[in-house]
Tab-separated table of C-alpha atoms in Angstrom:
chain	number	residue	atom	x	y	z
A	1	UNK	CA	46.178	90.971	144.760
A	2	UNK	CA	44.918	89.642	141.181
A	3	UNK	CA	43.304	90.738	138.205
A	4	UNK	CA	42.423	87.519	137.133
A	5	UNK	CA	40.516	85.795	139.450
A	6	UNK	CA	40.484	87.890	142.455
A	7	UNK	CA	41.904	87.302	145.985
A	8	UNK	CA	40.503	83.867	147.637
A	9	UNK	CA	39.807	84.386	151.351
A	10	UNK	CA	40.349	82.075	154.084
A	11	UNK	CA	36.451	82.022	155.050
A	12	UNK	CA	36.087	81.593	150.781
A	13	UNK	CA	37.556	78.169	150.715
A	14	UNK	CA	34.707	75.639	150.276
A	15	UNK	CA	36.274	73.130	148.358
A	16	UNK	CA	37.270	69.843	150.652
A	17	UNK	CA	40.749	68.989	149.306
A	18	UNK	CA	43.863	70.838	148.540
A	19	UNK	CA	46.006	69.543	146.274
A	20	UNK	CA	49.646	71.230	146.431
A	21	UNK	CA	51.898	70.712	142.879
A	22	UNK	CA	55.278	71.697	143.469
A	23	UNK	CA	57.155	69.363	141.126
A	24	UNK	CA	56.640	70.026	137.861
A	25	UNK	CA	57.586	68.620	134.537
A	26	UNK	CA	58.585	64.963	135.451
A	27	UNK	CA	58.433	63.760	131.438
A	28	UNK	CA	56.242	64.866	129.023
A	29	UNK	CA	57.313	62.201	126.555
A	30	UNK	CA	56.920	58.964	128.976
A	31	UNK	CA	53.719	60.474	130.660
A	32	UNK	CA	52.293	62.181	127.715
A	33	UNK	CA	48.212	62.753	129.134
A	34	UNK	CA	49.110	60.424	131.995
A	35	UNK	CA	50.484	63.142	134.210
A	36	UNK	CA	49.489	64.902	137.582
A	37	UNK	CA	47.774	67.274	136.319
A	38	UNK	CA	44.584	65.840	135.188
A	39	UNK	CA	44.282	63.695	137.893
A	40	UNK	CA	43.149	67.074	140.067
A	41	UNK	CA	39.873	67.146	137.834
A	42	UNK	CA	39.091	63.469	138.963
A	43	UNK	CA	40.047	63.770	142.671
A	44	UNK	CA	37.427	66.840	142.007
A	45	UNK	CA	34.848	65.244	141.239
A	46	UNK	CA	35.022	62.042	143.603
A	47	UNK	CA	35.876	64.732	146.508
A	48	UNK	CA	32.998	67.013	146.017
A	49	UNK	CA	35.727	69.590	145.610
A	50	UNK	CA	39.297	70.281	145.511
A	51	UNK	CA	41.536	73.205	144.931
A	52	UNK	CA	44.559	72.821	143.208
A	53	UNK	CA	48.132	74.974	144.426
A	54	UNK	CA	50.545	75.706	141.528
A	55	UNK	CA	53.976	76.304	143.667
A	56	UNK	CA	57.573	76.950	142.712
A	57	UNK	CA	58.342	76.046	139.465
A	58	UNK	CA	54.578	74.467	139.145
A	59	UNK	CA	53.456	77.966	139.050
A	60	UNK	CA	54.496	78.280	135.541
A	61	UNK	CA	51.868	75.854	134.353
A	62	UNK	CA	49.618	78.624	135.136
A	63	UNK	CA	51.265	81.274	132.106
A	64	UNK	CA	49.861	81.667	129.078
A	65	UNK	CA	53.043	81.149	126.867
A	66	UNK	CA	53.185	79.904	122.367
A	67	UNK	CA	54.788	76.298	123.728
A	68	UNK	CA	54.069	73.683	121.033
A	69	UNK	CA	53.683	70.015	123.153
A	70	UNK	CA	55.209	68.522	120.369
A	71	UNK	CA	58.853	67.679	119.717
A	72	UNK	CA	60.371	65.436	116.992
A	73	UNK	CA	62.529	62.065	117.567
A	74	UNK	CA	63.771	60.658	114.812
A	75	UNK	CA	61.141	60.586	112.475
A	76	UNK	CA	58.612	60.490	114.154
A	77	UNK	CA	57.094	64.273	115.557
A	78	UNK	CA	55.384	63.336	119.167
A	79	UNK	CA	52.185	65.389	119.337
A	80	UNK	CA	50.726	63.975	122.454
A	81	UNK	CA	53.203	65.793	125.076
A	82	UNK	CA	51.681	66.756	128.159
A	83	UNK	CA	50.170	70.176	127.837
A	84	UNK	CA	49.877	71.621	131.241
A	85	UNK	CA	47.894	74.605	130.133
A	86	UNK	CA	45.564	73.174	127.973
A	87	UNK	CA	44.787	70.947	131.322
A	88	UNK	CA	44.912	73.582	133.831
A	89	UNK	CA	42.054	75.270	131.469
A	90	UNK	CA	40.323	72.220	131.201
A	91	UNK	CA	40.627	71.935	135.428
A	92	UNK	CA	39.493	75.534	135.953
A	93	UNK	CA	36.260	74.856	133.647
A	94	UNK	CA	35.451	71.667	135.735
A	95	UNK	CA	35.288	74.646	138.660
A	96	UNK	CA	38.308	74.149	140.479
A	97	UNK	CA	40.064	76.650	142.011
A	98	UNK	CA	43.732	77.147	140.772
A	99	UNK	CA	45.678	79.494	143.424
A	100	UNK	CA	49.604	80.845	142.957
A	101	UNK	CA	51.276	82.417	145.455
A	102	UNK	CA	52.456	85.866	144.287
A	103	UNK	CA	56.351	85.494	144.697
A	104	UNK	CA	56.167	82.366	142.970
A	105	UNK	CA	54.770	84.043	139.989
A	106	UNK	CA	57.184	86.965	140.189
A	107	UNK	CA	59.666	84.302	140.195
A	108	UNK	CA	59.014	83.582	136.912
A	109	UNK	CA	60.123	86.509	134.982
A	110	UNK	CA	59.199	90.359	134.519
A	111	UNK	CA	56.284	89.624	132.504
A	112	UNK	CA	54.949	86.525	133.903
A	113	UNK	CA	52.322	88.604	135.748
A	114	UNK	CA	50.867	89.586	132.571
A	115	UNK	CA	50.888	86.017	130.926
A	116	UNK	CA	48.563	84.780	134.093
A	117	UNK	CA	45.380	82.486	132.219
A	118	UNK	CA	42.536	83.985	133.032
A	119	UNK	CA	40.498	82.811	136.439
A	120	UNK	CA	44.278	81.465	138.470
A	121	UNK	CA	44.054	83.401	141.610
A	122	UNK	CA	46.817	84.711	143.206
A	123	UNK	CA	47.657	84.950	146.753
A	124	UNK	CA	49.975	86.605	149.234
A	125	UNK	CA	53.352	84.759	149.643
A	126	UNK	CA	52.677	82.011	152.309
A	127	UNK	CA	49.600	82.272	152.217
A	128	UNK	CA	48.789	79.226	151.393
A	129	UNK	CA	49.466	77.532	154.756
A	130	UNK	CA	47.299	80.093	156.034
A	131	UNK	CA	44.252	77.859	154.589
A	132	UNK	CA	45.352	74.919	155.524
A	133	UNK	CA	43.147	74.675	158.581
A	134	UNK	CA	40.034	75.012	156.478
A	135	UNK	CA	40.460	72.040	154.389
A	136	UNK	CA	39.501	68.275	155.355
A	137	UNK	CA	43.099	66.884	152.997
A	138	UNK	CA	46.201	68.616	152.369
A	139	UNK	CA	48.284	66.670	149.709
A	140	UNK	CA	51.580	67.670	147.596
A	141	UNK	CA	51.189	65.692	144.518
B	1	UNK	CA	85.896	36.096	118.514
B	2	UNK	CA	83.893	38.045	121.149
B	3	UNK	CA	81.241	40.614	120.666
B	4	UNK	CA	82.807	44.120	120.745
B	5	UNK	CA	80.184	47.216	121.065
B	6	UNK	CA	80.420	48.929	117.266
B	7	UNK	CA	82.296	52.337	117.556
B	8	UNK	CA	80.297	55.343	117.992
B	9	UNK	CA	81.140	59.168	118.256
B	10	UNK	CA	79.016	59.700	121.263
B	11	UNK	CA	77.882	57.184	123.978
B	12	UNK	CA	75.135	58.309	126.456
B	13	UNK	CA	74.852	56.602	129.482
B	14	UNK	CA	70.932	56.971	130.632
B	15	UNK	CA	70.780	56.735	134.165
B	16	UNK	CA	68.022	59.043	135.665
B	17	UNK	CA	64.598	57.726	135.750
B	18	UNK	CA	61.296	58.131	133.606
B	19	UNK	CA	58.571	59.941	134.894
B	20	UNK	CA	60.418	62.056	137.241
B	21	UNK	CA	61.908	64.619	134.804
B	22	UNK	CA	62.271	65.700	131.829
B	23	UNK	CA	65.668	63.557	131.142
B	24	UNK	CA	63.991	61.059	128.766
B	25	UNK	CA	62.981	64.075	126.713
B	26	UNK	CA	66.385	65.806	126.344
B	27	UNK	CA	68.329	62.344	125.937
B	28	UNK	CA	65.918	62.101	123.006
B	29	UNK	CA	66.356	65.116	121.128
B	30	UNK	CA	70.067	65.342	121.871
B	31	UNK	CA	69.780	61.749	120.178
B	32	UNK	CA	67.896	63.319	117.024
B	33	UNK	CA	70.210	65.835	116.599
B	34	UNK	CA	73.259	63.779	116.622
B	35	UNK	CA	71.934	61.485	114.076
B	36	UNK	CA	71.237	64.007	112.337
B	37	UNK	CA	74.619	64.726	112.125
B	38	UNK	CA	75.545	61.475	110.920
B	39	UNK	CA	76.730	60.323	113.825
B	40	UNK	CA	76.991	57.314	115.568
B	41	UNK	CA	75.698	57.179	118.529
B	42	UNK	CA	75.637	54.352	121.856
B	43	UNK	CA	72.767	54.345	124.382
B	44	UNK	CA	73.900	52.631	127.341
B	45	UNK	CA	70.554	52.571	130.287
B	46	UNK	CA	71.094	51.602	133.897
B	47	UNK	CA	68.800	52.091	136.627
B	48	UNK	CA	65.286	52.657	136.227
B	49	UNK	CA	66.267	54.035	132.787
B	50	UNK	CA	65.608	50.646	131.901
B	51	UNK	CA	61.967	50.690	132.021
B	52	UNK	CA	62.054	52.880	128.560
B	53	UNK	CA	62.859	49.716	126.762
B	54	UNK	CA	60.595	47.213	128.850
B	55	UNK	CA	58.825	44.809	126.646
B	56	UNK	CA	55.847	44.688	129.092
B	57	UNK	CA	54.709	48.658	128.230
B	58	UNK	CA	53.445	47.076	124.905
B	59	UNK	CA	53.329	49.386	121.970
B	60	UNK	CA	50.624	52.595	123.457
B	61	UNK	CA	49.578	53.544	126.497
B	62	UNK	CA	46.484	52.736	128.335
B	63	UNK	CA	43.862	54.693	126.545
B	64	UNK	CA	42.879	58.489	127.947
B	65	UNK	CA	39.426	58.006	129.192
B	66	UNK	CA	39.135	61.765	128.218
B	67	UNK	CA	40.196	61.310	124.656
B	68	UNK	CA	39.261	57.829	124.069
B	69	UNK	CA	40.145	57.672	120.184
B	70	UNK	CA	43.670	58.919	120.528
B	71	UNK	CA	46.577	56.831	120.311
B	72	UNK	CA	49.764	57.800	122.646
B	73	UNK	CA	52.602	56.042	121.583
B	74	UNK	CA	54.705	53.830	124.469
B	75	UNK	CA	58.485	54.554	125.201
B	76	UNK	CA	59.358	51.184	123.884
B	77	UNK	CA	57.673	52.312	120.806
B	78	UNK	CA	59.255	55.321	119.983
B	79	UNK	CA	62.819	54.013	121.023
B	80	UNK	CA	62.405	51.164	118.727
B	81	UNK	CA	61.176	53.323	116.226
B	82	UNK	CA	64.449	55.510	116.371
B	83	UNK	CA	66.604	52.114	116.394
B	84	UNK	CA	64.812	50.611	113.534
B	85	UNK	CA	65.057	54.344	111.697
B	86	UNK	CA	68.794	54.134	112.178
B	87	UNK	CA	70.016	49.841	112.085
B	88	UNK	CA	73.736	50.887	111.615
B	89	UNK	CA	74.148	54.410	113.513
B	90	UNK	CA	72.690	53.882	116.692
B	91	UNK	CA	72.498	51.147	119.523
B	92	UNK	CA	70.743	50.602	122.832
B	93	UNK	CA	72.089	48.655	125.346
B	94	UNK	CA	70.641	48.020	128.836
B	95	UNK	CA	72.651	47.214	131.886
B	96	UNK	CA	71.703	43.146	132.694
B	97	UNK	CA	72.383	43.923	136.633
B	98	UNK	CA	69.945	46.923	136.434
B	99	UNK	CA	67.144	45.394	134.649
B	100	UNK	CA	67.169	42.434	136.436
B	101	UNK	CA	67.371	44.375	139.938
B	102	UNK	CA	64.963	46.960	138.905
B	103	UNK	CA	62.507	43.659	137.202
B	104	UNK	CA	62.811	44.777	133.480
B	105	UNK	CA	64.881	42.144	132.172
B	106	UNK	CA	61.893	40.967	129.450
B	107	UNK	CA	63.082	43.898	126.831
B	108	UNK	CA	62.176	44.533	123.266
B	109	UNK	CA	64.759	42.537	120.631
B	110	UNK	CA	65.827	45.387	119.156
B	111	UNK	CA	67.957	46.563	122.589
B	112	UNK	CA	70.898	44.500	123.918
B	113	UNK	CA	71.016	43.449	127.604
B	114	UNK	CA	75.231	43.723	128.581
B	115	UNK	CA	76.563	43.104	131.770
B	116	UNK	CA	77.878	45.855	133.840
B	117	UNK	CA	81.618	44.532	133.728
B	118	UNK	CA	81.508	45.526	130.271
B	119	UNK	CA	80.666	49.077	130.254
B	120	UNK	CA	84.061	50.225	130.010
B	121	UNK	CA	84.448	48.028	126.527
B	122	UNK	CA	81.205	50.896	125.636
B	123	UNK	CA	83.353	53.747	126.877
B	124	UNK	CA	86.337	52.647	124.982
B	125	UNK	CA	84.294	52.663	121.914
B	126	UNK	CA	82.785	55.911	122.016
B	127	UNK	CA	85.235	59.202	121.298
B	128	UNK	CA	82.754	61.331	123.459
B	129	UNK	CA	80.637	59.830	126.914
B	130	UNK	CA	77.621	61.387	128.533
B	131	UNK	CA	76.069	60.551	131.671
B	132	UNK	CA	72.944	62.274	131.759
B	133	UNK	CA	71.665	61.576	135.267
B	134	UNK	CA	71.967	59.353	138.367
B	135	UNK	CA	70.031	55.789	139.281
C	1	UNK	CA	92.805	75.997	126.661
C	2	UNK	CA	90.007	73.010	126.023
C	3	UNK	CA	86.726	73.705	124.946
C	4	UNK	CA	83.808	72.551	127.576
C	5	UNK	CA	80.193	72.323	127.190
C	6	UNK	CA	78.612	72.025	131.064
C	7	UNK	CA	74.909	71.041	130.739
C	8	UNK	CA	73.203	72.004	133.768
C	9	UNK	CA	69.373	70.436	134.371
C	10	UNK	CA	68.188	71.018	137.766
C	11	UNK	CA	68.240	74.484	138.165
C	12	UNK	CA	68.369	76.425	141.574
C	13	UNK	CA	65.113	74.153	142.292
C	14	UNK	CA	67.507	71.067	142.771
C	15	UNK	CA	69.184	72.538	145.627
C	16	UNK	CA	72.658	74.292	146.206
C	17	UNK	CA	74.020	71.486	143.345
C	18	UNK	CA	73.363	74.139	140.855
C	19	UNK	CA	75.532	76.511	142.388
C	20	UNK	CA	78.365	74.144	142.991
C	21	UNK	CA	78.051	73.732	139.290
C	22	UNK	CA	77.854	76.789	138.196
C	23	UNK	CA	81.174	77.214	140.530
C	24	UNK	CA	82.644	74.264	138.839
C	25	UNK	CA	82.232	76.613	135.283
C	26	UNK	CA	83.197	79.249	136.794
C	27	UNK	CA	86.765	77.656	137.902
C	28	UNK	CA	87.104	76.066	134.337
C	29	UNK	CA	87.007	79.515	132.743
C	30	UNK	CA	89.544	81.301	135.220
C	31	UNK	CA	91.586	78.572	134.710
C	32	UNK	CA	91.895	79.218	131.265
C	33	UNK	CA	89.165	77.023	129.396
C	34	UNK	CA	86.793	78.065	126.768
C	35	UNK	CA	83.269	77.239	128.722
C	36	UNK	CA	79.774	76.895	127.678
C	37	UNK	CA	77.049	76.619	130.135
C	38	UNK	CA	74.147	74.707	128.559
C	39	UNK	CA	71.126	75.409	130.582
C	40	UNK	CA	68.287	72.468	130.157
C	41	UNK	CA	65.150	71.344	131.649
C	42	UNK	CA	64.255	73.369	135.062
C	43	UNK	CA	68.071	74.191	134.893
C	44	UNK	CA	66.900	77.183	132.509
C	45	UNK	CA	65.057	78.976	135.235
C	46	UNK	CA	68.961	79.568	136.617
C	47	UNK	CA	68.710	82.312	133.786
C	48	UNK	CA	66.165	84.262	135.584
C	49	UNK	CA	67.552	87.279	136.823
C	50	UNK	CA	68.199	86.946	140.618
C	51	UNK	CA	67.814	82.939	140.478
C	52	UNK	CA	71.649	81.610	140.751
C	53	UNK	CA	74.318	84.043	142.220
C	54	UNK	CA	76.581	81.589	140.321
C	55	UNK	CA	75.447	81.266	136.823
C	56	UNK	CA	75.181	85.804	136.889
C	57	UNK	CA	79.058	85.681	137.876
C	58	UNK	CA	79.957	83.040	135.393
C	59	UNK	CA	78.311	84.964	132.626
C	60	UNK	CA	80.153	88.085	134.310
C	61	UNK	CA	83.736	86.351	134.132
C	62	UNK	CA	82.773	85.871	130.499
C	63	UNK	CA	81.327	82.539	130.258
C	64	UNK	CA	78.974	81.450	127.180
C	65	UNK	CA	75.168	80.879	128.766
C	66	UNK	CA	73.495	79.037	126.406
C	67	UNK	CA	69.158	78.288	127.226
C	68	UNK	CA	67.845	75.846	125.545
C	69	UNK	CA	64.838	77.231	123.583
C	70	UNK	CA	62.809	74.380	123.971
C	71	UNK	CA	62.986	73.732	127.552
C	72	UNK	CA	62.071	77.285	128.108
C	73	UNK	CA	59.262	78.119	125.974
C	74	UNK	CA	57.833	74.556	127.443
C	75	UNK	CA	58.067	76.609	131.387
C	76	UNK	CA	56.474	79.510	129.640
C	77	UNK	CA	59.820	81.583	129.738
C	78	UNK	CA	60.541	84.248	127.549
C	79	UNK	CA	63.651	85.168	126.214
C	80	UNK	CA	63.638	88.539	127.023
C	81	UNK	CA	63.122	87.603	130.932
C	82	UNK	CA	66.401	86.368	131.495
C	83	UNK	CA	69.505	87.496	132.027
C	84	UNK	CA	71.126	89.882	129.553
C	85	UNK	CA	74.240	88.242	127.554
C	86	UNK	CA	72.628	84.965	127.819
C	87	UNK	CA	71.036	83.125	124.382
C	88	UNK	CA	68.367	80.615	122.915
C	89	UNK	CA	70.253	77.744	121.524
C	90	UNK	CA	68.714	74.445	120.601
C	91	UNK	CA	69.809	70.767	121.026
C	92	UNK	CA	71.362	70.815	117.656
C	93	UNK	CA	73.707	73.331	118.305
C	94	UNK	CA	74.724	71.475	121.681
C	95	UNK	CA	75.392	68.769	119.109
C	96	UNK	CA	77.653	70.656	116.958
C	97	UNK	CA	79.920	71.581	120.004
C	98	UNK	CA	79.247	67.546	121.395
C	99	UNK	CA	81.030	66.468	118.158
C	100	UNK	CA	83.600	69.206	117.543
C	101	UNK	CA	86.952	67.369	117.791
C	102	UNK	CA	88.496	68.128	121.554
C	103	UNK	CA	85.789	69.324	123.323
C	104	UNK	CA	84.550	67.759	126.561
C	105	UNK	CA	81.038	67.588	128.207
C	106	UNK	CA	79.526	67.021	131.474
C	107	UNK	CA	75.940	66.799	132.510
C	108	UNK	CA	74.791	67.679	135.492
């Protein structure tokens, strides 16, 4: 079903943890680094492995897109937004698994297919409950 | 004679919360741009809208144990910033009854805690009003 | 006729508010009004095509769909995804029509 990181199967699923993000941008000037996001690469490492669900609007931290994190207020220009792809690269190198769910990424636009970062796999729609069974946690974050 | 709130074009009432959208963000820039302008421009918080302004954030946030050398600038910070940028065309008040309910009464001196009963004297002196979303 | 400038910011994500609002624009412009609909924050992904029944007929009935350019490139949008007759505009042109002398707002 992908080209990026190929389809994960049920009997594929190692990792321990699932961690489900469905709510996304909650205030990338108040949070800044302190968001969600990063916290999936910790609760990887102290888990012995967790995979990481991008869904609804969530799955658009997974597209490759020429966002600046960076806006200006007043005179100041605040550099330190959260950058959810920068971290979702930085959380697929740490070897977590990043899945979308196909309509969710359809969702998104004509082309948001093509903008997929390299190594997100995509699934079938639903498909995520589907794995539910295999994993020890089951969290929206 | 009384305190009157200092007329204004625009007067945004802040009510959604930090942290939970990006609200903080737009209320920001819209900010910018109207001072930009020339404007004048009221910032009235309520709810946990309130907590932008708290004097306990301090000036940065905790540091980012995976950038260590970085600053990040608090909300506080970069409000008072903005106020300090612009001493006669914009004002931040906070809603006494919130912060006190919601335990961020101890704000920084350059916002002005009102009680609620007044927030019509704030609409009255605005030509435009904003609510930008709910506590 | 009044000018309005309706800022929606949840989107079709928030629930069936969006449409309500989008209905609300809607009625302002067959009633006459000049109406802007400012789409912000996960309200711009009501621009998608097929996302909000409501915001496609208000654009239909002649409405002015404004995206804000920031709040889509930071949800990896791209202009040419959403819904034809709608346009980039940025905070400072919401400004502009904040300040212009008559004109009401609402956020949503």
């Amino acid at each position: 079903m992908s080209d990026a990181g190929g389809v994960l199967t049920v009997s594929e699923a190692t990792a321990r943890w699932l961690v489900m993000i469905e709510r996304a941008y909650r205030g990338a000037v108040e949070r800044q680094f302190a968001d969600v996001l990063p916290l999936v690469v910790e609760l990887h490492r102290q888990s012995g492995g967790t995979d990481l669900a991008l869904r609804g609007l969530a799955a658009s931290y997974a597209l490759d897109t020429d966002y600046e994190p960076a806006l200006r207020i007043g005179r100041r220009t605040l550099d330190t937004l959260t950058d959810p792809r920068a971290t979702l690269r930085e959380t697929l190198a740490a070897g977590v698994a990043v899945l979308v769910e196909e309509p969710d990424l359809t969702a998104l636009g004509r082309t948001a297919a093509d903008r997929l970062l390299p190594g997100v796999r995509v699934i079938e729609g639903g498909g995520l409950a589907a794995r539910w069974p295999s994993y020890e946690q089951v969290w929206f974050l | 004679m009384a305190w009157t709130p200092p007329r204004t074009e625009v007067l945004l009432q802040l009510s959604g919360a930090p942290h939970q959208t990006e609200l903080v963000g737009s209320a920001l820039r819209l900010t910018t741009s109207l001072l930009d302008r020339g404007a004048r421009v009221q910032v009235w918080a309520c709810g946990d809208a309130t907590r932008l302004t708290w004097a306990g954030l301090g000036d940065t946030k905790p540091r980012n144990y995976a950038d260590w050398d970085r600053e990040y600038p608090s909300a506080p910070r970069i409000v008072r910033e903005l106020l300090t940028d612009h001493p006669d065309r914009l004002h931040w008040y906070v809603c006494a009854f919130c912060s006190e309910e919601r335990g961020t009464a101890d704000q920084i001196p350059q916002v002005r805690r009102r009680p609620l009963f007044k927030f019509a004297e704030h609409v009255a002196a605005a030509d435009k009003c904003l609510t930008l979303g709910v506590c | 006729m009044t000018d309005h400038l309706l800022v929606e910011s949840g989107g079709p994500e928030s629930g069936a508010a969006c449409e309500r609002f989008a209905g609300d624009a809607l009625r302002l412009l067959q009633d006459g009004h000049h109406v802007v609909l400012f789409l912000v924050e996960n309200g711009v992904t009501a621009a998608l095509p097929g996302a909000s029944q409501g915001v496609a007929a208000f654009l239909r009935s002649g409405g002015e769909l404004w995206v804000d350019t920031f709040s889509a490139a930071q949800r990896a949008l791209v202009a040419g995804d959403l819904l034809p007759g709608s346009r980039m505009a940025d905070m400072d042109e919401v400004a502009d029509r904040l300040l212009a002398p008559g004109s009401r707002a609402v956020w949503h």
